[in-house]
Amino acid sequence: MKKIIVFILLIFSVISSANVRMPLIFSDGMVLQRNKQIPIWGFADTNESIEVHFNKQIKKTQADKNGKWTLNLNAEKAGGPFELIIKGKNTVTIKNVLIGEVWICSGQSNMEFQVYKTINAEKEIADSNYPMIRHFGVAQDLSGTPKDDLKQGKWEVSSKETVGNFTAVGFYFAKKLYSELKIPIGIINTSWGGTNVETWTSREAFQNSEDFKKMIADVPAVNMDEVLEIYKKSVLENLKKVQGFDVSIENENQFKNASFGDKNWPEIKVPSLWENQQLGNMDGIVWMRKTIVLTAEQAKEQAVLHLAKVDDEDKTYVNGVEVGTNNLWDKLRVYKIPANVLKEGTNVIAVRIADYSGGGGIYGDPGDLKIAFKDSSFPLDGLWKFNVVQVKISVSPNSYPSLLYNAMVNPLVPYAFQGVLWYQGEANVWRAKEYKKAFPLMINDWRAKFRQGNFPFYFVQLSTFDEFGGNSQKGSRWAELREAQSETLKLPNTGMAVTTDIGNAKDIHPTNKQDIGLRLAAIAMNNIYGKKQVHSGPTYKSQQIKGNQIILTFDHTGSGLSTPNNDELKGFEIAGVDKVFHSAKAIINDNKIIVSSEKVKTPVAVRYGWADDDTNINLYNKEKFPASPFRTDNWEMLTANETYKVNK
């Protein structure tokens, strides 16, 4: 009997291993790229004969010794739906296949950002029934070595039921393209919030780079199970150093009580995500406590606790009494404090924070962190006590280079597409200068891997976000990262959407993704689709020093330089050899800008929008595209000596 069972299992094993299998990207509802050879590939038994039927084409090939096969269909014009049929020892039929324009959308959370979170989301979702627009969502995954297939993913047709979870930037871009071209549009969304550019770049790219080959030589090829153990040990050891004691959930039920002694707990700045502070990239459960002293009058008043935002989930207590809980990471916490809970003298606010992924902690505007009374308020921003009681041990995509390239890009190679849309950089602001090398390296890496030439690569310049209060006086990492993005335009067939005017100084995730999609689409329409138009705002070209003035010239001026409503120009600064920048008067004259300041008699350099928060800058061309921030000096920056390092 046992022999019969073994024999049956062997037969089943042979049959199952012989089946032709297609990568997940080849599935019902897919969009293939028009006007290019169409690579088709998959998996089968060793040396198995493969036949592919599509439209009027029939192509044949044979699987190699590893069971992998690939072939190229001839280029097709836009159209469909068709069936893609793959025949081996079995037959796979992929239905409802369209031919049109395919774009890969990638980056971190602002590309991941879904349609349902954008401004006017209800209106946008109501206008989303576009059967010719298809979205493929790549499931988040990481790997120490390049994978042949994705963890998960499927094609979805744009509709009211599906579009809410599409990448917003990608959808608004696709919607504009469809309105102009009236052909199928496919967007492949492979993105992960909080990720740096290095994790999206292949190991081979680093090995072949003079700038990074030393770094990668010290990084072993990683087994993810081993990495998890190493990471767990590293995180717990680091937290013990930070806290002065081990991570332990024991006795946490006492932490809400005002009588609990937290004297030995360390302190952390609030509001601010703990990833930007001593806790670093950590997910888990953290208690935070703030002790305040109130007057008898304040204690008697009706009071409301404003806790800004908490990423991800909070359970909040005042003097041991639970006042509220919420599990929406991007919502303001506003909790009414019951009568008789506040006391004259010492009061304790205790918050149990559970962070499941990405950013963690109390964050947002300091003005939203307070106890509000009828006619006054008590500010709660500043230092809070904290205690990490539990750590969720999972490997961050940023733990090692190439983890996301291996799992979320390599399985897409060599899929044919038109170009890439990229929105990332927030996670690299600490190494902004090095981004001038790391970002072009990634672009060239993808171009080499996909073997489709210097395909269009369009990216979004970081919008305003007042992360560190950076400016010309003390330096600005965000301005430096924007400069690195601008310099990446030196690569052929690249384009950049400037977003200085549609950001939010208090929110790293601006909700106006519509205009970003439209600006990226304007670049594509001009460069690729033959609809010539102004598609960029003014970009700095040169300066001429004339006495106490500096005269600036620009490219991409369109119909002329302008400001909204002919307002006075804002955001310009000027400096002499002392390198001290002063706010400057700037006027538009003959399509140039003349910059001066009474405080700088002999100027040598100008900066524009050089700050984390560049909300107020207002130089445009008449086609209403904003100018990119810039500087005319080459003085050393904050991030000059910051380099990518791997904690082994």
mmCIF file of C-alpha atoms in Angstrom, residues 229-404:
data_model
loop_
_atom_site.group_PDB
_atom_site.id
_atom_site.type_symbol
_atom_site.label_atom_id
_atom_site.label_comp_id
_atom_site.label_asym_id
_atom_site.label_seq_id
_atom_site.Cartn_x
_atom_site.Cartn_y
_atom_site.Cartn_z
ATOM 1 C CA GLU A 229 17.607 36.949 14.026
ATOM 2 C CA ILE A 230 20.464 39.405 13.580
ATOM 3 C CA TYR A 231 18.022 42.281 13.362
ATOM 4 C CA LYS A 232 16.118 41.165 16.446
ATOM 5 C CA LYS A 233 19.306 41.022 18.476
ATOM 6 C CA SER A 234 20.452 44.403 17.159
ATOM 7 C CA VAL A 235 17.125 46.132 17.879
ATOM 8 C CA LEU A 236 16.856 44.805 21.427
ATOM 9 C CA GLU A 237 20.474 45.682 22.222
ATOM 10 C CA ASN A 238 20.013 49.194 20.839
ATOM 11 C CA LEU A 239 16.822 49.735 22.827
ATOM 12 C CA LYS A 240 18.525 48.619 26.017
ATOM 13 C CA LYS A 241 21.207 51.258 25.404
ATOM 14 C CA VAL A 242 18.574 53.911 24.680
ATOM 15 C CA GLN A 243 16.328 53.085 27.639
ATOM 16 C CA GLY A 244 18.845 51.812 30.122
ATOM 17 C CA PHE A 245 16.780 48.673 30.714
ATOM 18 C CA ASP A 246 15.451 45.663 28.788
ATOM 19 C CA VAL A 247 12.311 45.696 26.670
ATOM 20 C CA SER A 248 9.587 44.083 28.788
ATOM 21 C CA ILE A 249 5.799 44.186 28.798
ATOM 22 C CA GLU A 250 5.714 43.161 32.459
ATOM 23 C CA ASN A 251 3.846 45.585 34.729
ATOM 24 C CA GLU A 252 2.546 47.682 31.803
ATOM 25 C CA ASN A 253 -0.910 47.742 33.422
ATOM 26 C CA GLN A 254 0.552 50.152 35.986
ATOM 27 C CA PHE A 255 1.888 52.658 33.442
ATOM 28 C CA LYS A 256 -1.456 54.455 33.032
ATOM 29 C CA ASN A 257 -1.633 55.396 36.700
ATOM 30 C CA ALA A 258 -0.612 58.840 37.898
ATOM 31 C CA SER A 259 1.078 57.260 40.924
ATOM 32 C CA PHE A 260 3.463 55.173 38.810
ATOM 33 C CA GLY A 261 7.075 56.336 39.071
ATOM 34 C CA ASP A 262 8.626 56.942 35.621
ATOM 35 C CA LYS A 263 11.724 58.712 36.917
ATOM 36 C CA ASN A 264 14.117 56.287 35.191
ATOM 37 C CA TRP A 265 12.321 56.431 31.818
ATOM 38 C CA PRO A 266 14.200 58.295 29.060
ATOM 39 C CA GLU A 267 12.694 61.267 27.195
ATOM 40 C CA ILE A 268 11.740 61.843 23.588
ATOM 41 C CA LYS A 269 10.597 64.902 21.646
ATOM 42 C CA VAL A 270 6.863 65.135 20.936
ATOM 43 C CA PRO A 271 5.338 65.667 18.418
ATOM 44 C CA SER A 272 7.761 63.854 16.144
ATOM 45 C CA LEU A 273 7.909 60.332 14.741
ATOM 46 C CA TRP A 274 10.345 58.232 16.744
ATOM 47 C CA GLU A 275 12.014 57.050 13.491
ATOM 48 C CA ASN A 276 13.590 60.512 13.387
ATOM 49 C CA GLN A 277 14.837 60.181 16.961
ATOM 50 C CA GLN A 278 16.690 57.743 19.180
ATOM 51 C CA LEU A 279 14.249 54.845 18.712
ATOM 52 C CA GLY A 280 14.969 54.682 15.000
ATOM 53 C CA ASN A 281 13.213 52.286 12.650
ATOM 54 C CA MET A 282 11.182 50.283 15.153
ATOM 55 C CA ASP A 283 7.656 48.883 15.246
ATOM 56 C CA GLY A 284 5.998 47.731 18.445
ATOM 57 C CA ILE A 285 4.307 49.015 21.602
ATOM 58 C CA VAL A 286 5.544 52.108 23.402
ATOM 59 C CA TRP A 287 4.145 53.892 26.428
ATOM 60 C CA MET A 288 4.532 57.671 26.563
ATOM 61 C CA ARG A 289 3.852 59.776 29.641
ATOM 62 C CA LYS A 290 3.647 63.514 30.237
ATOM 63 C CA THR A 291 3.417 64.991 33.736
ATOM 64 C CA ILE A 292 1.895 68.455 34.033
ATOM 65 C CA VAL A 293 0.893 70.770 36.863
ATOM 66 C CA LEU A 294 -2.504 72.492 36.772
ATOM 67 C CA THR A 295 -4.088 75.163 38.922
ATOM 68 C CA ALA A 296 -7.242 74.576 40.927
ATOM 69 C CA GLU A 297 -9.174 76.693 38.411
ATOM 70 C CA GLN A 298 -7.920 74.656 35.445
ATOM 71 C CA ALA A 299 -8.714 71.375 37.183
ATOM 72 C CA LYS A 300 -12.339 72.431 37.646
ATOM 73 C CA GLU A 301 -12.889 73.493 34.038
ATOM 74 C CA GLN A 302 -14.305 71.421 31.211
ATOM 75 C CA ALA A 303 -11.293 70.222 29.241
ATOM 76 C CA VAL A 304 -10.510 68.541 25.928
ATOM 77 C CA LEU A 305 -7.282 66.664 25.247
ATOM 78 C CA HIS A 306 -5.779 67.278 21.809
ATOM 79 C CA LEU A 307 -3.118 64.676 21.054
ATOM 80 C CA ALA A 308 -2.223 65.667 17.459
ATOM 81 C CA LYS A 309 -1.891 62.408 15.432
ATOM 82 C CA VAL A 310 -0.710 58.995 16.606
ATOM 83 C CA ASP A 311 0.859 56.405 14.320
ATOM 84 C CA ASP A 312 -0.725 53.830 14.356
ATOM 85 C CA GLU A 313 -3.041 53.188 17.344
ATOM 86 C CA ASP A 314 -3.391 54.810 20.755
ATOM 87 C CA LYS A 315 -5.143 54.135 24.016
ATOM 88 C CA THR A 316 -4.988 57.329 26.044
ATOM 89 C CA TYR A 317 -5.367 57.831 29.794
ATOM 90 C CA VAL A 318 -5.524 60.878 32.046
ATOM 91 C CA ASN A 319 -4.737 60.119 35.665
ATOM 92 C CA GLY A 320 -5.459 56.438 35.019
ATOM 93 C CA VAL A 321 -8.835 57.038 33.367
ATOM 94 C CA GLU A 322 -9.165 56.046 29.689
ATOM 95 C CA VAL A 323 -10.328 59.091 27.709
ATOM 96 C CA GLY A 324 -10.105 57.776 24.155
ATOM 97 C CA THR A 325 -8.689 55.401 21.593
ATOM 98 C CA ASN A 326 -8.216 55.464 17.817
ATOM 99 C CA ASN A 327 -6.523 53.225 15.247
ATOM 100 C CA LEU A 328 -6.362 55.623 12.283
ATOM 101 C CA TRP A 329 -2.752 56.785 11.967
ATOM 102 C CA ASP A 330 -3.557 60.000 10.074
ATOM 103 C CA LYS A 331 -6.446 61.307 12.193
ATOM 104 C CA LEU A 332 -6.284 64.002 14.860
ATOM 105 C CA ARG A 333 -6.949 62.708 18.362
ATOM 106 C CA VAL A 334 -9.471 64.881 20.221
ATOM 107 C CA TYR A 335 -10.709 63.407 23.510
ATOM 108 C CA LYS A 336 -13.048 64.986 26.072
ATOM 109 C CA ILE A 337 -11.703 64.634 29.607
ATOM 110 C CA PRO A 338 -14.502 63.578 31.996
ATOM 111 C CA ALA A 339 -15.357 65.831 34.926
ATOM 112 C CA ASN A 340 -13.342 65.377 38.138
ATOM 113 C CA VAL A 341 -10.491 63.553 36.360
ATOM 114 C CA LEU A 342 -8.105 66.515 36.369
ATOM 115 C CA LYS A 343 -6.643 67.497 39.737
ATOM 116 C CA GLU A 344 -5.035 70.565 41.193
ATOM 117 C CA GLY A 345 -1.282 70.008 41.044
ATOM 118 C CA THR A 346 0.282 66.992 39.313
ATOM 119 C CA ASN A 347 -1.564 65.250 36.457
ATOM 120 C CA VAL A 348 -0.313 62.482 34.181
ATOM 121 C CA ILE A 349 -1.236 61.824 30.564
ATOM 122 C CA ALA A 350 -0.277 58.280 29.549
ATOM 123 C CA VAL A 351 -0.554 56.960 25.994
ATOM 124 C CA ARG A 352 -0.120 53.357 24.929
ATOM 125 C CA ILE A 353 0.967 53.453 21.280
ATOM 126 C CA ALA A 354 0.917 50.407 19.021
ATOM 127 C CA ASP A 355 2.898 50.893 15.803
ATOM 128 C CA TYR A 356 2.422 48.160 13.213
ATOM 129 C CA SER A 357 4.589 49.430 10.364
ATOM 130 C CA GLY A 358 6.220 52.565 8.978
ATOM 131 C CA GLY A 359 6.326 55.657 11.156
ATOM 132 C CA GLY A 360 5.524 55.518 14.849
ATOM 133 C CA GLY A 361 4.662 57.868 17.709
ATOM 134 C CA ILE A 362 2.835 61.128 18.339
ATOM 135 C CA TYR A 363 3.359 63.461 15.398
ATOM 136 C CA GLY A 364 1.908 66.504 13.650
ATOM 137 C CA ASP A 365 1.588 70.186 14.467
ATOM 138 C CA PRO A 366 2.721 71.229 17.986
ATOM 139 C CA GLY A 367 -0.347 73.477 18.064
ATOM 140 C CA ASP A 368 -2.526 70.352 17.971
ATOM 141 C CA LEU A 369 -0.952 68.974 21.150
ATOM 142 C CA LYS A 370 -2.610 70.576 24.160
ATOM 143 C CA ILE A 371 -5.324 70.509 26.792
ATOM 144 C CA ALA A 372 -7.961 73.023 25.731
ATOM 145 C CA PHE A 373 -9.991 74.843 28.352
ATOM 146 C CA LYS A 374 -12.840 77.266 27.677
ATOM 147 C CA ASP A 375 -10.674 80.369 27.332
ATOM 148 C CA SER A 376 -7.136 78.997 27.424
ATOM 149 C CA SER A 377 -4.984 75.988 26.690
ATOM 150 C CA PHE A 378 -2.085 74.093 28.216
ATOM 151 C CA PRO A 379 0.621 73.112 25.661
ATOM 152 C CA LEU A 380 1.829 69.497 25.724
ATOM 153 C CA ASP A 381 4.598 69.614 23.125
ATOM 154 C CA GLY A 382 8.168 69.075 24.272
ATOM 155 C CA LEU A 383 9.788 66.158 26.068
ATOM 156 C CA TRP A 384 7.761 63.107 27.087
ATOM 157 C CA LYS A 385 8.883 60.041 29.018
ATOM 158 C CA PHE A 386 8.797 56.765 27.087
ATOM 159 C CA ASN A 387 9.181 53.017 27.577
ATOM 160 C CA VAL A 388 9.315 50.442 24.766
ATOM 161 C CA VAL A 389 7.504 47.386 26.125
ATOM 162 C CA GLN A 390 7.241 45.207 23.013
ATOM 163 C CA VAL A 391 8.994 45.094 19.661
ATOM 164 C CA LYS A 392 7.537 43.743 16.451
ATOM 165 C CA ILE A 393 10.537 42.016 14.923
ATOM 166 C CA SER A 394 10.347 42.248 11.181
ATOM 167 C CA VAL A 395 13.085 43.180 8.773
ATOM 168 C CA SER A 396 12.786 46.683 7.377
ATOM 169 C CA PRO A 397 13.180 47.082 3.620
ATOM 170 C CA ASN A 398 15.909 49.565 4.542
ATOM 171 C CA SER A 399 17.890 47.028 6.580
ATOM 172 C CA TYR A 400 19.979 45.989 3.592
ATOM 173 C CA PRO A 401 20.408 47.243 0.043
ATOM 174 C CA SER A 402 18.474 45.647 -2.830
ATOM 175 C CA LEU A 403 15.758 43.948 -0.737
ATOM 176 C CA LEU A 404 12.893 45.574 -2.654
#
